[in-house]
CSV table of C-alpha atoms in Angstrom, one decimal:
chain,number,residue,atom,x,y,z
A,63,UNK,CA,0.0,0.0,0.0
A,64,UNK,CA,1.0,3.7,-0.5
A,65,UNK,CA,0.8,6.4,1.3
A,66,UNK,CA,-1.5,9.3,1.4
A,67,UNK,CA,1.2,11.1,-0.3
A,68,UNK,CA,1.3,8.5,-2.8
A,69,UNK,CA,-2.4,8.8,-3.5
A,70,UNK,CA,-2.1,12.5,-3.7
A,71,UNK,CA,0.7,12.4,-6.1
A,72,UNK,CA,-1.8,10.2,-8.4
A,73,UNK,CA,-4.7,12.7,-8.7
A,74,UNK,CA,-2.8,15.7,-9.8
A,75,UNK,CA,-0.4,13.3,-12.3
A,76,UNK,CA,-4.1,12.9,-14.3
A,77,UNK,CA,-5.2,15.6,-16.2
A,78,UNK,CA,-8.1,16.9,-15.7
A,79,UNK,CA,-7.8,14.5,-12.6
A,80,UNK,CA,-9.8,17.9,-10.0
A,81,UNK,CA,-12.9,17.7,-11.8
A,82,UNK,CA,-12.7,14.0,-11.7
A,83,UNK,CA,-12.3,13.7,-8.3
A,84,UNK,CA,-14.7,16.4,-7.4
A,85,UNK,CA,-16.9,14.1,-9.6
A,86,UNK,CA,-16.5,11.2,-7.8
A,87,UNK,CA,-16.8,12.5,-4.3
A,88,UNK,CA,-20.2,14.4,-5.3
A,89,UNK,CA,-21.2,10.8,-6.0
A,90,UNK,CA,-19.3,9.1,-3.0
A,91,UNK,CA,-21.4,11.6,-0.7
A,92,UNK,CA,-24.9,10.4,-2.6
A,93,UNK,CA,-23.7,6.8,-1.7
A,94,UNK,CA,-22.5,7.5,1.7
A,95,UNK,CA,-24.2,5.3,4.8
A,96,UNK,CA,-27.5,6.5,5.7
A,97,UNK,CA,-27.5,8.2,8.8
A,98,UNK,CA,-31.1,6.9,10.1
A,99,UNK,CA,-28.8,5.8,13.5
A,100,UNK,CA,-26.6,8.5,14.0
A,101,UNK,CA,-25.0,7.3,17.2
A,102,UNK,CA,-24.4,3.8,15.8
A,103,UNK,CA,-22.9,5.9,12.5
A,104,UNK,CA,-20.8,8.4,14.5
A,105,UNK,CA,-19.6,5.1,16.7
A,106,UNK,CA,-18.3,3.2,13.5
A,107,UNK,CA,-17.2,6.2,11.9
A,108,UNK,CA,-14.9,6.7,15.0
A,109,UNK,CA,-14.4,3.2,15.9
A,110,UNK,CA,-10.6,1.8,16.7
A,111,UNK,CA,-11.4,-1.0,14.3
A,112,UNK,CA,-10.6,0.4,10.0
A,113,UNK,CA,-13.9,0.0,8.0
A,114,UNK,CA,-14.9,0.5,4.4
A,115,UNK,CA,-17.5,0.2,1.9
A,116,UNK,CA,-16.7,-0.3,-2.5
A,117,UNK,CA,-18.8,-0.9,-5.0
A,118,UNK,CA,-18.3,-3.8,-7.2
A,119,UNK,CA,-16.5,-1.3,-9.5
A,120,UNK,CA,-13.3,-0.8,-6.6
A,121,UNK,CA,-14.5,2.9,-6.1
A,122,UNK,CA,-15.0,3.8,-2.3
A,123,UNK,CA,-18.4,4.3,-0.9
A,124,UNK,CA,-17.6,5.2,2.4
A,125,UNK,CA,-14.3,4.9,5.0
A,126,UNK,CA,-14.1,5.8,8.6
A,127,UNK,CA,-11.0,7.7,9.8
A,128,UNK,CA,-9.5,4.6,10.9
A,129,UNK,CA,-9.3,2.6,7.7
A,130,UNK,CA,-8.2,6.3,6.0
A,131,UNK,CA,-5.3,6.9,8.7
A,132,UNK,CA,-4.3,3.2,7.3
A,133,UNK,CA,-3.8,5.1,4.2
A,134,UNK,CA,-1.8,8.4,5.9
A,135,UNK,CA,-5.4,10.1,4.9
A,136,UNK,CA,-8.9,10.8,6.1
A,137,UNK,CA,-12.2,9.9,4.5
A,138,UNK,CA,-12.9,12.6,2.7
A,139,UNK,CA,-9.6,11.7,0.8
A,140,UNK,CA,-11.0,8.0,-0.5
A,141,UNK,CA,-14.6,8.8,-0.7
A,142,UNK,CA,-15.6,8.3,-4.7
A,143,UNK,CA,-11.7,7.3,-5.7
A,144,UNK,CA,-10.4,3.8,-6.8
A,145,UNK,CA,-8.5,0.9,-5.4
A,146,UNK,CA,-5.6,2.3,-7.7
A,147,UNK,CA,-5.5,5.6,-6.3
A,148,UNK,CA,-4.1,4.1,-2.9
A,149,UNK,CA,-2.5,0.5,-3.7
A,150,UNK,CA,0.1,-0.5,-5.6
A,151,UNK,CA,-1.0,-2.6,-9.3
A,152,UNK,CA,-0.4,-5.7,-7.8
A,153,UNK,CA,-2.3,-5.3,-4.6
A,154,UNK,CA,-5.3,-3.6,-6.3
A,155,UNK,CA,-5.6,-6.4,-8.8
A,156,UNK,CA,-5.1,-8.7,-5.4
A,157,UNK,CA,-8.1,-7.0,-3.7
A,158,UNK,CA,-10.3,-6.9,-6.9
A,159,UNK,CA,-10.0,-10.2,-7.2
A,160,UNK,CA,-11.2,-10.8,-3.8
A,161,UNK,CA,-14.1,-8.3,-4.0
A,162,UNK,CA,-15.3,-10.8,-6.8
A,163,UNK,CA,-14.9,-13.7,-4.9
A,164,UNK,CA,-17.0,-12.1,-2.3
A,165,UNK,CA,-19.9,-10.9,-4.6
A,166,UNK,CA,-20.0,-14.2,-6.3
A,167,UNK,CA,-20.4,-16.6,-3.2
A,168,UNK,CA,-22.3,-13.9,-1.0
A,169,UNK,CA,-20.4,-15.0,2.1
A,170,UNK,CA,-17.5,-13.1,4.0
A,171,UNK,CA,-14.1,-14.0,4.1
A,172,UNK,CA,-11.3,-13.8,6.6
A,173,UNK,CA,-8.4,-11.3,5.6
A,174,UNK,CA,-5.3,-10.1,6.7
A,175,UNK,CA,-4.2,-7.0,5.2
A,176,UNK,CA,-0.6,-5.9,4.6
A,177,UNK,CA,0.4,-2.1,4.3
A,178,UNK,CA,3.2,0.4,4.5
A,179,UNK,CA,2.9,2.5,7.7
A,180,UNK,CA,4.1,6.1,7.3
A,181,UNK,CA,7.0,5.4,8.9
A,182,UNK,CA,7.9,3.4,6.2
A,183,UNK,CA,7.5,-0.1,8.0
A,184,UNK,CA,4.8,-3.0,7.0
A,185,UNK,CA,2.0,-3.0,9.1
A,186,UNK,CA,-0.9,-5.8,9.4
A,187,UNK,CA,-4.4,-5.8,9.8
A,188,UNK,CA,-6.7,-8.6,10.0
A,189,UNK,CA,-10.4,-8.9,9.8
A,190,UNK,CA,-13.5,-9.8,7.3
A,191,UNK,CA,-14.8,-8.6,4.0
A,192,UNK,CA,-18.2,-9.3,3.4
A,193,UNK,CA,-21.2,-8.1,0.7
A,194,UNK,CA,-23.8,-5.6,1.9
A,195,UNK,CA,-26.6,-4.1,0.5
A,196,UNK,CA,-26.4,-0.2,-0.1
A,197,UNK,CA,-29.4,1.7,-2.5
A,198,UNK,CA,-30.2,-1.5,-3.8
A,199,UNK,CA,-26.9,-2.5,-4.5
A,200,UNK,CA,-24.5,-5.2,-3.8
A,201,UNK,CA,-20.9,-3.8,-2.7
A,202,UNK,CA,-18.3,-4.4,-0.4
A,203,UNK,CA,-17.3,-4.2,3.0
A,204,UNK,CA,-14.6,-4.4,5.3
A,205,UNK,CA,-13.6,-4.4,8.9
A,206,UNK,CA,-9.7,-4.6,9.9
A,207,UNK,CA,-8.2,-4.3,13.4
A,208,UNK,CA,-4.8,-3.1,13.0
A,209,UNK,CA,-2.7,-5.7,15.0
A,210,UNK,CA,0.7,-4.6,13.9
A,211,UNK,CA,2.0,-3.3,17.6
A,212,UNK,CA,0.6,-6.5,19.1
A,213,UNK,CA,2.5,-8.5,16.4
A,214,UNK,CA,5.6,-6.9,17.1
A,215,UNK,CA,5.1,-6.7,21.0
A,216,UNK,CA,4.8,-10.4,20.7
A,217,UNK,CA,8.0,-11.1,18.8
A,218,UNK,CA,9.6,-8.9,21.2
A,219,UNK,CA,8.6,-11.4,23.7
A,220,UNK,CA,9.2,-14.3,22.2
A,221,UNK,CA,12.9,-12.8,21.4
A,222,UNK,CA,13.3,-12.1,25.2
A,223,UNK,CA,12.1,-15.2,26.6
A,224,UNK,CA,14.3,-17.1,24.1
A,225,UNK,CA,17.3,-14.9,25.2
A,226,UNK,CA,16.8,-15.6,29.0
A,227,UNK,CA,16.2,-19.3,28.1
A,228,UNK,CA,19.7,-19.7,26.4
A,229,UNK,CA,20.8,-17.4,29.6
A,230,UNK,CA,19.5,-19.7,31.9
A,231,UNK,CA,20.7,-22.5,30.5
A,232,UNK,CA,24.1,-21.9,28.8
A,233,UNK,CA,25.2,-19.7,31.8
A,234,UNK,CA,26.3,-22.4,33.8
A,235,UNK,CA,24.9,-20.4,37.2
A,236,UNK,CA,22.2,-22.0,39.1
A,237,UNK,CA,18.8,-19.9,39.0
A,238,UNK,CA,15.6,-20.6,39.7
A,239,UNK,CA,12.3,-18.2,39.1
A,240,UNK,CA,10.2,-18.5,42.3
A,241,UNK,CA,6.6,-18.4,42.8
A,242,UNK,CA,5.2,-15.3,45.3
A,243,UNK,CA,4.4,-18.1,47.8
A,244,UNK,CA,8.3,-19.5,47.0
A,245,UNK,CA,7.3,-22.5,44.3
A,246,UNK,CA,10.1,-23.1,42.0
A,247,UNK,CA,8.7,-22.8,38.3
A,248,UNK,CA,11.8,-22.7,36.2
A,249,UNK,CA,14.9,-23.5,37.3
A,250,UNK,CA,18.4,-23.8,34.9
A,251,UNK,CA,20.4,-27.5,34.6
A,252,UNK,CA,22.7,-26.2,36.7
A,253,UNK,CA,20.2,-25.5,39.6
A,254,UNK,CA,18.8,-28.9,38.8
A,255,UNK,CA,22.4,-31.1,39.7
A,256,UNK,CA,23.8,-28.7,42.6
A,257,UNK,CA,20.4,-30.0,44.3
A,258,UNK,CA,21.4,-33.6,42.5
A,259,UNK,CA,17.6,-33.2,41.3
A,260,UNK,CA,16.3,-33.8,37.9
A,261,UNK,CA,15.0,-31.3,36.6
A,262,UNK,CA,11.4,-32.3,36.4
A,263,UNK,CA,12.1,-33.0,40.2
A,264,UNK,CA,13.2,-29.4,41.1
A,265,UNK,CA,10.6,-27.6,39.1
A,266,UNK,CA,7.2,-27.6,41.5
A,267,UNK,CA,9.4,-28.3,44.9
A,268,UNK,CA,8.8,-25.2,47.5
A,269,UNK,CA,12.2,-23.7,48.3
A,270,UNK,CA,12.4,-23.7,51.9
A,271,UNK,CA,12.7,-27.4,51.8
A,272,UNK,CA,15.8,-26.8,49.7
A,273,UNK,CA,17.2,-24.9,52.5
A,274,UNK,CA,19.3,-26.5,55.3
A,275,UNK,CA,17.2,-26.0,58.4
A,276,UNK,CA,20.4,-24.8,60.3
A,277,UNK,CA,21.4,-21.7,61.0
A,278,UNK,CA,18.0,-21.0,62.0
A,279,UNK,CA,19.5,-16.6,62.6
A,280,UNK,CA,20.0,-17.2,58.5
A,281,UNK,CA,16.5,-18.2,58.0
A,282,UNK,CA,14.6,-15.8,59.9
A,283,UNK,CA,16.8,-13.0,58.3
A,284,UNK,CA,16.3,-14.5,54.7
A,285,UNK,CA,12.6,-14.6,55.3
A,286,UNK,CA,12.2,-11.2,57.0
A,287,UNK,CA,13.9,-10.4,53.4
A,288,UNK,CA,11.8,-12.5,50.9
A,289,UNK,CA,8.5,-10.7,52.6
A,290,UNK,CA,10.1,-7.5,51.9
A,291,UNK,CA,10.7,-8.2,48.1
A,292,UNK,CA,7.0,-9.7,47.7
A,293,UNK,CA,5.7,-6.3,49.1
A,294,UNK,CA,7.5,-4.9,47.2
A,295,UNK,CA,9.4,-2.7,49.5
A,296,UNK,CA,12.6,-4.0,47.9
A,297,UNK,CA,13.7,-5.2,44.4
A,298,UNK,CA,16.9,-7.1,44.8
A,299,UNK,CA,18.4,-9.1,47.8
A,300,UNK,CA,21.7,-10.4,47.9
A,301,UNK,CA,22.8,-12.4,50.4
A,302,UNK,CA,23.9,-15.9,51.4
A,303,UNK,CA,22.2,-19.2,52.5
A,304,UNK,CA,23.3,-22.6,53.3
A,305,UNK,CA,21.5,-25.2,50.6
A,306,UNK,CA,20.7,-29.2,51.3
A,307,UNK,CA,20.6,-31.1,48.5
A,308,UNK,CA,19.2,-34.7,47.7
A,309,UNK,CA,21.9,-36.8,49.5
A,310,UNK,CA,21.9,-34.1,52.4
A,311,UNK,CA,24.8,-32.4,51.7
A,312,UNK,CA,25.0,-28.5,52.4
A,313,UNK,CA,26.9,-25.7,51.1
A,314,UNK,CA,26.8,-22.0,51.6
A,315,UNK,CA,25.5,-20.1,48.6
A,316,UNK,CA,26.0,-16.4,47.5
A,317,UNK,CA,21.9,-15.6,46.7
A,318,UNK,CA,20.6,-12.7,44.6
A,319,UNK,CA,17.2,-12.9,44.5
A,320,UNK,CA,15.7,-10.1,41.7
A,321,UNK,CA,11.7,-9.4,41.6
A,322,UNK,CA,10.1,-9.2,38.2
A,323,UNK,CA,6.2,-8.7,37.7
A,324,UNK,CA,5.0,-4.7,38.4
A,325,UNK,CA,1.4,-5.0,39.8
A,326,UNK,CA,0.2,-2.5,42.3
A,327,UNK,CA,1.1,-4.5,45.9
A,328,UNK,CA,2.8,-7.3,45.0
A,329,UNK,CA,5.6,-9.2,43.4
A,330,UNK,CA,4.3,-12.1,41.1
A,331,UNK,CA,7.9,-14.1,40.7
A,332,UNK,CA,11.7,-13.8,42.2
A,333,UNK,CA,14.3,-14.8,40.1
A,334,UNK,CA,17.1,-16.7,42.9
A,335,UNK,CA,20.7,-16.6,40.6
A,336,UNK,CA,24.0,-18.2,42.6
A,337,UNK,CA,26.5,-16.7,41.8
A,338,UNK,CA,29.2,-18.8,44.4
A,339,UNK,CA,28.7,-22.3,46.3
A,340,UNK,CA,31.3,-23.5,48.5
A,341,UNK,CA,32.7,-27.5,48.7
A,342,UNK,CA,29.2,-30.0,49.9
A,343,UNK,CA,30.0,-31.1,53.0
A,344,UNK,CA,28.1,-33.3,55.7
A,345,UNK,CA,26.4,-31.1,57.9
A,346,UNK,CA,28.5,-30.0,61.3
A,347,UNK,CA,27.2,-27.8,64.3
A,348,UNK,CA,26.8,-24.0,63.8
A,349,UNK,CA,30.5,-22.5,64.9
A,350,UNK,CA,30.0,-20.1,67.0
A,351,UNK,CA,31.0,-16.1,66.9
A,352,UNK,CA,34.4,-16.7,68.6
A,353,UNK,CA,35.3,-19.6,66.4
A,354,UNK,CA,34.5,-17.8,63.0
A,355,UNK,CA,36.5,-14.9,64.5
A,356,UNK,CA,39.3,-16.9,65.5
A,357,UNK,CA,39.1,-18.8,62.1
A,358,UNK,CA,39.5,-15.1,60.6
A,359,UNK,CA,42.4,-14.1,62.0
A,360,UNK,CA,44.7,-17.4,61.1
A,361,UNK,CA,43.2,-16.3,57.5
A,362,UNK,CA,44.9,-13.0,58.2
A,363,UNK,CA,48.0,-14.7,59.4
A,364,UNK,CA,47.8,-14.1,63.1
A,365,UNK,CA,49.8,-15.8,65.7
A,366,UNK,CA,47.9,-17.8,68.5
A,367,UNK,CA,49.5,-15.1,71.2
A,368,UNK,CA,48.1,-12.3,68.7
A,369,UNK,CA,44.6,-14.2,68.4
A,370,UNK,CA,44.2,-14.8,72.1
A,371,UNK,CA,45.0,-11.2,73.1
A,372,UNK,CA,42.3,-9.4,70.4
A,373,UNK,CA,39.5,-12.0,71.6
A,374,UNK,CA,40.9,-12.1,75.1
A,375,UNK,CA,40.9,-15.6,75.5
A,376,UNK,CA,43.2,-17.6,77.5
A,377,UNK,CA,45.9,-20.0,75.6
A,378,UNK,CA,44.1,-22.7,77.1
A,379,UNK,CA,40.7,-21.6,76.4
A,380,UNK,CA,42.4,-20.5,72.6
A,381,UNK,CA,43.8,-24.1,72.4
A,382,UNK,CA,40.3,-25.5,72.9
A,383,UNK,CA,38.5,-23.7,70.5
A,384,UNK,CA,41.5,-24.7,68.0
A,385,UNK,CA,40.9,-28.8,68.6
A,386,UNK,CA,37.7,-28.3,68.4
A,387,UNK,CA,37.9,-26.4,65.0
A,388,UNK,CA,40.1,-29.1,63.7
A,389,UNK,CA,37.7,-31.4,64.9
A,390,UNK,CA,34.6,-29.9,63.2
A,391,UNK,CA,36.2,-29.3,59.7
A,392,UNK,CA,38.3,-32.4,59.6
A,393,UNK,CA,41.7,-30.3,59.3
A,394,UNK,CA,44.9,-31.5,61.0
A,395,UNK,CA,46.8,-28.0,61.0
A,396,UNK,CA,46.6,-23.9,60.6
A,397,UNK,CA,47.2,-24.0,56.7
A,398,UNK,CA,44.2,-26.8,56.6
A,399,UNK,CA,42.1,-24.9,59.0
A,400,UNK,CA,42.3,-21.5,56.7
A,401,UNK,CA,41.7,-23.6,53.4
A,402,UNK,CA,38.9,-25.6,54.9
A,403,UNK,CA,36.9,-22.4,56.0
A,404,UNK,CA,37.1,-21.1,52.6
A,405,UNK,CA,35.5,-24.2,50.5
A,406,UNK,CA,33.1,-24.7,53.0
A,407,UNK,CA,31.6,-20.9,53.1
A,408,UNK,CA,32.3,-19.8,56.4
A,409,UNK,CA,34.8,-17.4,55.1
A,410,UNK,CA,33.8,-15.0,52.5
A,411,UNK,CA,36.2,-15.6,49.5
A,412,UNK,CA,36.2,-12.3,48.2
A,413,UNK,CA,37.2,-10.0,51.1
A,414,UNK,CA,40.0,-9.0,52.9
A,415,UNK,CA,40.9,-8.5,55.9
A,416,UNK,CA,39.2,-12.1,56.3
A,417,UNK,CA,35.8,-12.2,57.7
A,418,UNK,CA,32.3,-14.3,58.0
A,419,UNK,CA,30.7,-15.0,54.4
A,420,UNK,CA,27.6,-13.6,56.7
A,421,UNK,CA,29.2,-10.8,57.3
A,422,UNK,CA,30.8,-10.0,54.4
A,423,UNK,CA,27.6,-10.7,52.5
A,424,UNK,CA,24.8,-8.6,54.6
A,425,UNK,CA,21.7,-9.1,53.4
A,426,UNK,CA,21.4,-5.6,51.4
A,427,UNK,CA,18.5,-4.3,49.8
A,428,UNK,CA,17.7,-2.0,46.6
């Protein structure tokens, strides 16, 4: 289809081509819809949805402004011209054609229309063209709804949730998209074997039971959090939490939990990404404050007088603490006691001085 500049361009290259159309729209205005129901005319002639009447000859009867804005025009413009004043040769010969087809079975048929929007894109429009009676005449007539936005808002769409599925699972990081009520719904490969779950097994499981029951300060501060996201008085969490997985195993995770879905009150979904897991290990007792501090400072390299005089512990007391550390983490000497804190979490890997992975991840907001 061509523009309204197009169609312009075609009166004044005829000569004699004013009179004509003068002509023409004396006769389009004798043809036009009666107005017996002016509110149901006014209606269609402002309707969303592009309409038109033709005789059997391919000259307008009648437009509304929707069908002429399809055309960069307005009604006036089309009234008592041709097919070939707006459409290419091989599209008005298409559309004849189908005007025929139309007269000669009496029955309406499904359409979609291609045109050329102003900004010089194609745009579609689908609907039906069917025969109507106007002054004791069969013609044509046509009702489009332009669905070229919705066509393209759906591509876009498609092309976003096709890029987040080869993010999800070509990334290599675990992530999950979470329910409101914490539901897994989607959920990567690589979420799917840290949890040594298939996948079919992951998606559908709530997430708390993925969750190692123990610390139970972690919890409460991860739930206070995910209630804050749903009402939306957050949008991202990052954070840590220790994970359990199908043979019982835990590991720390670094969490950053994202909310998507913009309705009024509350978040619809979470999307949970890890980002860094330490080593599975068999689940031990919590350590406490002083042995994650003491645990800290052999990371930094301090002596046992050094660590004993910052906590204020005794060498005996200090002494304790250490066999029992060694105990705990299976680790035989300092060196093993530093590396061992590391791959299982309790230190954070990516901060110095050394400190908790609690600590060093808070639970912060945006």
């Amino acid at each position: 289809m061509r523009t309204g500049e197009s169609a312009d361009a075609g009166g004044l290259a005829d000569p004699g081509g004013s009179q004509r159309t003068a002509h023409r729209r004396q006769r389009g205005a004798e043809l036009a819809p009666p107005r017996g129901y002016a509110a149901f005319a006014d209606l269609v002639d402002l309707a969303p949805a592009a309409a038109f009447i033709r005789d059997r000859d391919g000259r307008y009867l009648w437009a509304n402004h929707a069908y002429a804005h399809l055309y960069g025009t307005v009604p006036q413009q089309l009234v008592g011209r041709y097919i070939e004043d707006f459409d290419a040769p091989a599209e008005a010969d298409r559309f004849r054609a189908l005007d025929q087809q139309i007269l000669t079975r009496g029955t309406p048929v499904r359409h979609t229309l291609r045109y050329l929007r102003q900004d010089g894109t194609t745009g579609r429009a689908v609907g039906h063209r069917f025969p109507v009676r106007e002054q004791s005449r069969t013609c044509i007539a046509g009702i489009y709804v332009d669905i070229t936005d919705h066509l393209r808002a759906t591509a876009q769409r498609q092309e976003a949730e096709e890029n987040l599925s080869a993010l999800r699972d070509h990334s290599g990081l675990p992530c999950a998209l979470l329910s409101a009520n914490g539901r897994v719904i989607e959920a990567s490969v690589a979420a799917a074997e840290l949890f040594r779950l298939g996948l079919t097994d992951l998606v559908g499981r709530r997430a708390h039971t993925l969750l190692a029951p123990e610390p139970e300060l972690d919890l409460d501060r991860l739930h206070r959090r995910w209630n804050s996201l749903i009402a939306r008085r957050t949008r991202r969490v990052e954070t840590t939490a220790v994970l359990v997985d199908a043979h019982g195993l835990q590991r720390r995770a670094e969490l950053h939990l994202t909310t998507i879905g913009h309705s009024a009150s509350r978040a619809r979904h979470v999307w949970v990404v890890i980002t860094h897991q330490s080593l599975a290990h068999e689940a031990h007792p919590p350590l406490t404050a002083a042995q994650i501090r003491i645990l800290s400072l052999l990371a930094h390299g301090s002596s046992n007088s050094d660590i004993a005089a910052s906590l204020k512990l005794s060498r005996q007391t200090l002494d304790y603490h250490l066999s029992r550390l060694r105990h705990l983490l299976g680790a035989a000497t300092r060196p093993a006691l530093v590396a061992r804190a590391y791959v299982l979490g309790i230190l954070a890997p990516h901060a110095w001085p050394p400190r908790s992975a609690t600590a060093a991840h808070p639970l912060s907001t945006a």
